[in-house]
Amino acid sequence: MTTRTVPARRTVDPTEPRAGAGRPRPVRLPTDLVRTALGLLVLGAGVLVAQRGRLSLLERDVFRLLNDLPAGVLPAVWVVMQLGNVLAVPALALAAVLLRRFRAARDLLVSGLAAYLAADLVKSLVGRERPAGLPVGAVLHEGTVGGLGFVSGHSAVAAALATAAAPYLTRRGRRIAWALAWSVALARVYVGAHLPLDVVGGVALGWAIGSLVHWVSGVPAREVAPGRVEATLRRFGLPVTGVVPASVRARSSHPFEAVGEDGRRLYVKYLEPDRHERDRLHRLWRAFAVGDVKDADALAPLGHQAEHEAVAALTVERRGVRVPSVLLARGGDGDAVVVQEYVEGRPLDELDPSAWTPGLLREVWEQVARMHAARVAHRDLVASSVLVDASGRPCLVDFGNARTGATDDEVAVDVAELLTSLAAAPGVPSDATELVAAAVDVLGAAAVSAALPSLTPPALSAETRRRLRADPSRLGAVRAAAYTRLDLPDPGRPVSPPTPPVARALVGVGCLLALAGPAVVAGPIATAGGLAPQGWRWLGGAALLAAGAALARAAAVRYAAERRVSVGRALVVTLGARHAGLGHGRDGERIARARLLERAGLVPPAASAATVRTALAGLAGAAAVTVAALALAVVEGSVPSWRSPTGVLTAAAAGAVAWALVGAGQLAARRPGAGAAPPLPARPGVPRRDRVSLLGWSVVATASEAAVLTCAVQAVGGGIPTLALVAGYAALRSLWAALPVSGVPGGPEASLVLFLGVLGTAAPAACAAVVVTRFLTTWLPAAAGLLADRWTRPTAVTGRRDPARSESS
């Protein structure tokens, strides 16, 4: 895709120096942070497994498979293995300096040395022995190796070097680099220096460090020589002359200007083979955070991408949309080009104020309406993707990301993108109110209403976000203008009403007592000492399951809404509602969830309906888990005997006191008339498959939370059957959902302590398990919800009163 940010195109002069000549500025990709997080996650999981002190049968078999290879391969293995030696770091950095790749030398040096030091630190923390000290029958091809085993320093260094070098290599070069990195890892297992888990942890550590270095320092932008473009065009049967880089900003293509044999000026897009949209991790991150990967064809062969862009442009041209005529769209796996007629014009955001008229704005939206009538979504409709020719007519350009046969959600993103891009452009004299009014007049209120979920920074293009950084309030102005024009409640209003000081104090003291009261009553030292020797490993598993439960509940919210919101946005809704429920009870949680869904772009009736569906699905999911787990426990004969809970009554009483305090605080914070649910108008509902998905994710969420309790009980050395724990927790979850007063903080703590006591768990161990479970499934998400609410809260619309319906919906 190309973003035009300069005035009318200049005359092509092949002797003229390239615009913006010089070394391109490095770019920072958010996916490098995602890679860092994933690498650390794999490393953390490896630490938990390594601390068990026992080898799994799988790891033992893989080790023997590699370690038993014949000794004749040692010379070749030894040579490859030196790429993970710390001495390879300065050697490769020096080679990069000799090749005048100074940024590559810096990244190699920093990443390699950091990985070497970090590997030593992890070894000292984990303390796992090498294969020579374990009963695995290791064949020591290099003799005895001293030191600790987890993680492999050679693997960490090799992976860090491969990650650091990747942006400076071709696609084939990157594959070779990573093949060598994994060869180093496997070689360390072959020589008997490390176990398989050691090298996997080392590769994850090196990957994380190299990715973090790239995020901090940026990665270089690639360049294409004009001669290569000219040769490609001749190969595809279009002889041209005077190929020079075009003075436009491009993000995933290389723009050029040229002159055809007939003297016509041509605009050439050379498609980037290594664009970051082709990165599968980037696409997964976009799908999670926004629910939209922007460029659905980025993984297709380059020739297919070029042809798809031409088809989209020709489709809208047949429906009356003014677009540049396509002259050529060809390519293969190595390169591809799209050649169009040269359009003399200026981008919409670069017009002189005197040329900007309401009629022009209306005509722009009419062009967009015709494009959407052809079911084509532009998917990069920034202001600079609209050129205004010498006669004042707008022309849509850059269909590299376009989707034919587009859905309603995809065309709605176009509306949000163009509205925000125009509002953020400093050269556009119209304010947000005029922009929204023109869009509503041409497209209709329904089309603008459908665009509300995409009026958030993650859903917008990088170019629009870049401009918003200069004045973030412009996005808030667009949202405010849209909500005002559509007569919707202010999205910037708080998700819950103000809490009186007395109520805040009661809730705060009650929550603190609910969190720590049972453990204090049972004895803090005894409670902390209830952890088994291998308990920390189970706690790590409990944390992962709690995160999975939160994501499952977010997925349920996503399928409960009539209009899909991203999993990331739904997670914010779930966490924010959990926080609001602490101070305002179940009704406050319901109102907060509805208002947070309104912030995500749903209209109030749809948000309220989604909230009701989520609550009903949560109750049904908990009941389903209860029945299934209880039935399996009966079949397997794993129903434990019941015992008197005398030993945990004092700890349960502390939870009951906390329940009373929090309940009193919630009653004090209750506003007259805020508890009754508003009448819901008839809604179209969600498809059957979405209802099935909604129930399925609710079941997964409840089962995951029950598994958190199971891990916590195992961490304290409990011997309670898993099915009994799952059935009991799910039954209590059903009670809390059906009878909201029982779910007030303090009540779940008391009921869980009593449940574990009935199953024969000692009071300190039961309190420790309950504290861990509730911290991971309730208190930590509530704290995250407070931060998420403040981070995502839009600017309130001043000078407006919320409609009466917003008080309770």
mmCIF file of C-alpha atoms in Angstrom, residues 464-581:
data_model
loop_
_atom_site.group_PDB
_atom_site.id
_atom_site.type_symbol
_atom_site.label_atom_id
_atom_site.label_comp_id
_atom_site.label_asym_id
_atom_site.label_seq_id
_atom_site.Cartn_x
_atom_site.Cartn_y
_atom_site.Cartn_z
ATOM 1 C CA THR A 464 -3.329 7.376 10.840
ATOM 2 C CA ARG A 465 -1.918 6.406 14.233
ATOM 3 C CA ARG A 466 1.268 8.302 13.402
ATOM 4 C CA ARG A 467 -0.701 11.469 12.797
ATOM 5 C CA LEU A 468 -2.834 10.957 15.880
ATOM 6 C CA ARG A 469 0.282 10.983 18.060
ATOM 7 C CA ALA A 470 0.619 14.704 17.346
ATOM 8 C CA ASP A 471 -2.907 15.369 18.657
ATOM 9 C CA PRO A 472 -4.670 12.324 20.181
ATOM 10 C CA SER A 473 -7.749 14.414 20.964
ATOM 11 C CA ARG A 474 -8.747 14.382 17.286
ATOM 12 C CA LEU A 475 -9.884 10.776 17.536
ATOM 13 C CA GLY A 476 -11.939 11.660 20.598
ATOM 14 C CA ALA A 477 -13.477 14.553 18.651
ATOM 15 C CA VAL A 478 -14.550 12.171 15.860
ATOM 16 C CA ARG A 479 -16.084 9.738 18.353
ATOM 17 C CA ALA A 480 -17.856 12.557 20.149
ATOM 18 C CA ALA A 481 -19.205 13.992 16.898
ATOM 19 C CA ALA A 482 -20.416 10.569 15.773
ATOM 20 C CA TYR A 483 -22.158 9.800 19.067
ATOM 21 C CA THR A 484 -23.743 13.250 19.111
ATOM 22 C CA ARG A 485 -24.986 13.033 15.521
ATOM 23 C CA LEU A 486 -26.346 9.507 16.090
ATOM 24 C CA ASP A 487 -27.952 10.544 19.420
ATOM 25 C CA LEU A 488 -26.078 7.891 21.414
ATOM 26 C CA PRO A 489 -24.967 8.138 25.062
ATOM 27 C CA ASP A 490 -21.585 9.667 25.770
ATOM 28 C CA PRO A 491 -18.950 6.875 25.482
ATOM 29 C CA GLY A 492 -16.624 8.792 27.794
ATOM 30 C CA ARG A 493 -18.884 8.607 30.832
ATOM 31 C CA PRO A 494 -17.597 6.437 33.701
ATOM 32 C CA VAL A 495 -18.496 2.770 33.578
ATOM 33 C CA SER A 496 -19.860 3.001 37.118
ATOM 34 C CA PRO A 497 -21.303 5.853 39.198
ATOM 35 C CA PRO A 498 -19.187 7.597 41.850
ATOM 36 C CA THR A 499 -18.779 5.648 45.074
ATOM 37 C CA PRO A 500 -19.437 7.504 48.374
ATOM 38 C CA PRO A 501 -16.468 7.588 50.779
ATOM 39 C CA VAL A 502 -18.200 5.396 53.361
ATOM 40 C CA ALA A 503 -19.046 2.777 50.741
ATOM 41 C CA ARG A 504 -15.507 2.919 49.362
ATOM 42 C CA ALA A 505 -14.055 2.347 52.825
ATOM 43 C CA LEU A 506 -16.360 -0.584 53.573
ATOM 44 C CA VAL A 507 -15.641 -2.238 50.230
ATOM 45 C CA GLY A 508 -11.889 -1.664 50.572
ATOM 46 C CA VAL A 509 -11.678 -3.131 54.069
ATOM 47 C CA GLY A 510 -13.953 -6.012 53.095
ATOM 48 C CA CYS A 511 -11.919 -6.862 49.982
ATOM 49 C CA LEU A 512 -8.683 -6.774 51.961
ATOM 50 C CA LEU A 513 -10.202 -9.066 54.561
ATOM 51 C CA ALA A 514 -11.572 -11.387 51.869
ATOM 52 C CA LEU A 515 -8.142 -11.636 50.242
ATOM 53 C CA ALA A 516 -6.037 -12.157 53.358
ATOM 54 C CA GLY A 517 -8.504 -12.833 56.195
ATOM 55 C CA PRO A 518 -8.781 -16.619 55.954
ATOM 56 C CA ALA A 519 -5.012 -17.003 55.676
ATOM 57 C CA VAL A 520 -4.400 -14.670 58.653
ATOM 58 C CA VAL A 521 -6.920 -16.510 60.812
ATOM 59 C CA ALA A 522 -5.430 -19.897 59.882
ATOM 60 C CA GLY A 523 -1.947 -18.551 60.559
ATOM 61 C CA PRO A 524 0.080 -16.771 57.873
ATOM 62 C CA ILE A 525 3.230 -18.801 58.538
ATOM 63 C CA ALA A 526 1.351 -22.076 58.465
ATOM 64 C CA THR A 527 -0.518 -21.010 55.331
ATOM 65 C CA ALA A 528 2.662 -20.037 53.505
ATOM 66 C CA GLY A 529 4.317 -23.216 54.707
ATOM 67 C CA GLY A 530 1.492 -25.259 53.235
ATOM 68 C CA LEU A 531 3.169 -25.206 49.838
ATOM 69 C CA ALA A 532 4.606 -28.578 48.886
ATOM 70 C CA PRO A 533 8.278 -28.808 47.796
ATOM 71 C CA GLN A 534 7.233 -28.761 44.149
ATOM 72 C CA GLY A 535 4.381 -26.331 44.771
ATOM 73 C CA TRP A 536 5.810 -23.468 42.740
ATOM 74 C CA ARG A 537 5.562 -25.537 39.590
ATOM 75 C CA TRP A 538 1.837 -26.002 40.197
ATOM 76 C CA LEU A 539 1.459 -22.285 40.880
ATOM 77 C CA GLY A 540 2.985 -21.542 37.484
ATOM 78 C CA GLY A 541 0.448 -23.838 35.871
ATOM 79 C CA ALA A 542 -2.330 -22.147 37.831
ATOM 80 C CA ALA A 543 -1.240 -18.744 36.503
ATOM 81 C CA LEU A 544 -1.292 -19.998 32.906
ATOM 82 C CA LEU A 545 -4.744 -21.542 33.383
ATOM 83 C CA ALA A 546 -6.052 -18.324 34.935
ATOM 84 C CA ALA A 547 -4.854 -16.393 31.900
ATOM 85 C CA GLY A 548 -6.570 -18.950 29.681
ATOM 86 C CA ALA A 549 -9.800 -18.567 31.657
ATOM 87 C CA ALA A 550 -9.713 -14.784 31.187
ATOM 88 C CA LEU A 551 -9.195 -15.194 27.437
ATOM 89 C CA ALA A 552 -12.039 -17.724 27.265
ATOM 90 C CA ARG A 553 -14.437 -15.308 28.961
ATOM 91 C CA ALA A 554 -13.309 -12.610 26.538
ATOM 92 C CA ALA A 555 -14.025 -14.953 23.632
ATOM 93 C CA ALA A 556 -17.501 -15.561 25.085
ATOM 94 C CA VAL A 557 -18.152 -11.812 25.153
ATOM 95 C CA ARG A 558 -17.005 -11.596 21.539
ATOM 96 C CA TYR A 559 -19.557 -14.178 20.408
ATOM 97 C CA ALA A 560 -22.298 -12.653 22.557
ATOM 98 C CA ALA A 561 -22.188 -9.374 20.636
ATOM 99 C CA GLU A 562 -24.162 -8.897 17.438
ATOM 100 C CA ARG A 563 -21.136 -7.134 15.939
ATOM 101 C CA ARG A 564 -17.838 -8.878 16.494
ATOM 102 C CA VAL A 565 -15.344 -7.121 18.704
ATOM 103 C CA SER A 566 -11.740 -8.272 18.872
ATOM 104 C CA VAL A 567 -10.617 -10.669 21.587
ATOM 105 C CA GLY A 568 -8.321 -7.966 22.946
ATOM 106 C CA ARG A 569 -11.176 -5.479 23.223
ATOM 107 C CA ALA A 570 -13.445 -8.128 24.743
ATOM 108 C CA LEU A 571 -10.722 -8.850 27.304
ATOM 109 C CA VAL A 572 -10.769 -5.185 28.325
ATOM 110 C CA VAL A 573 -14.556 -5.429 28.698
ATOM 111 C CA THR A 574 -14.277 -8.544 30.880
ATOM 112 C CA LEU A 575 -11.564 -7.146 33.142
ATOM 113 C CA GLY A 576 -13.195 -3.740 33.479
ATOM 114 C CA ALA A 577 -16.550 -5.262 34.417
ATOM 115 C CA ARG A 578 -14.839 -7.474 37.008
ATOM 116 C CA HIS A 579 -13.346 -4.391 38.664
ATOM 117 C CA ALA A 580 -16.652 -2.504 38.661
ATOM 118 C CA GLY A 581 -18.403 -5.491 40.224
#
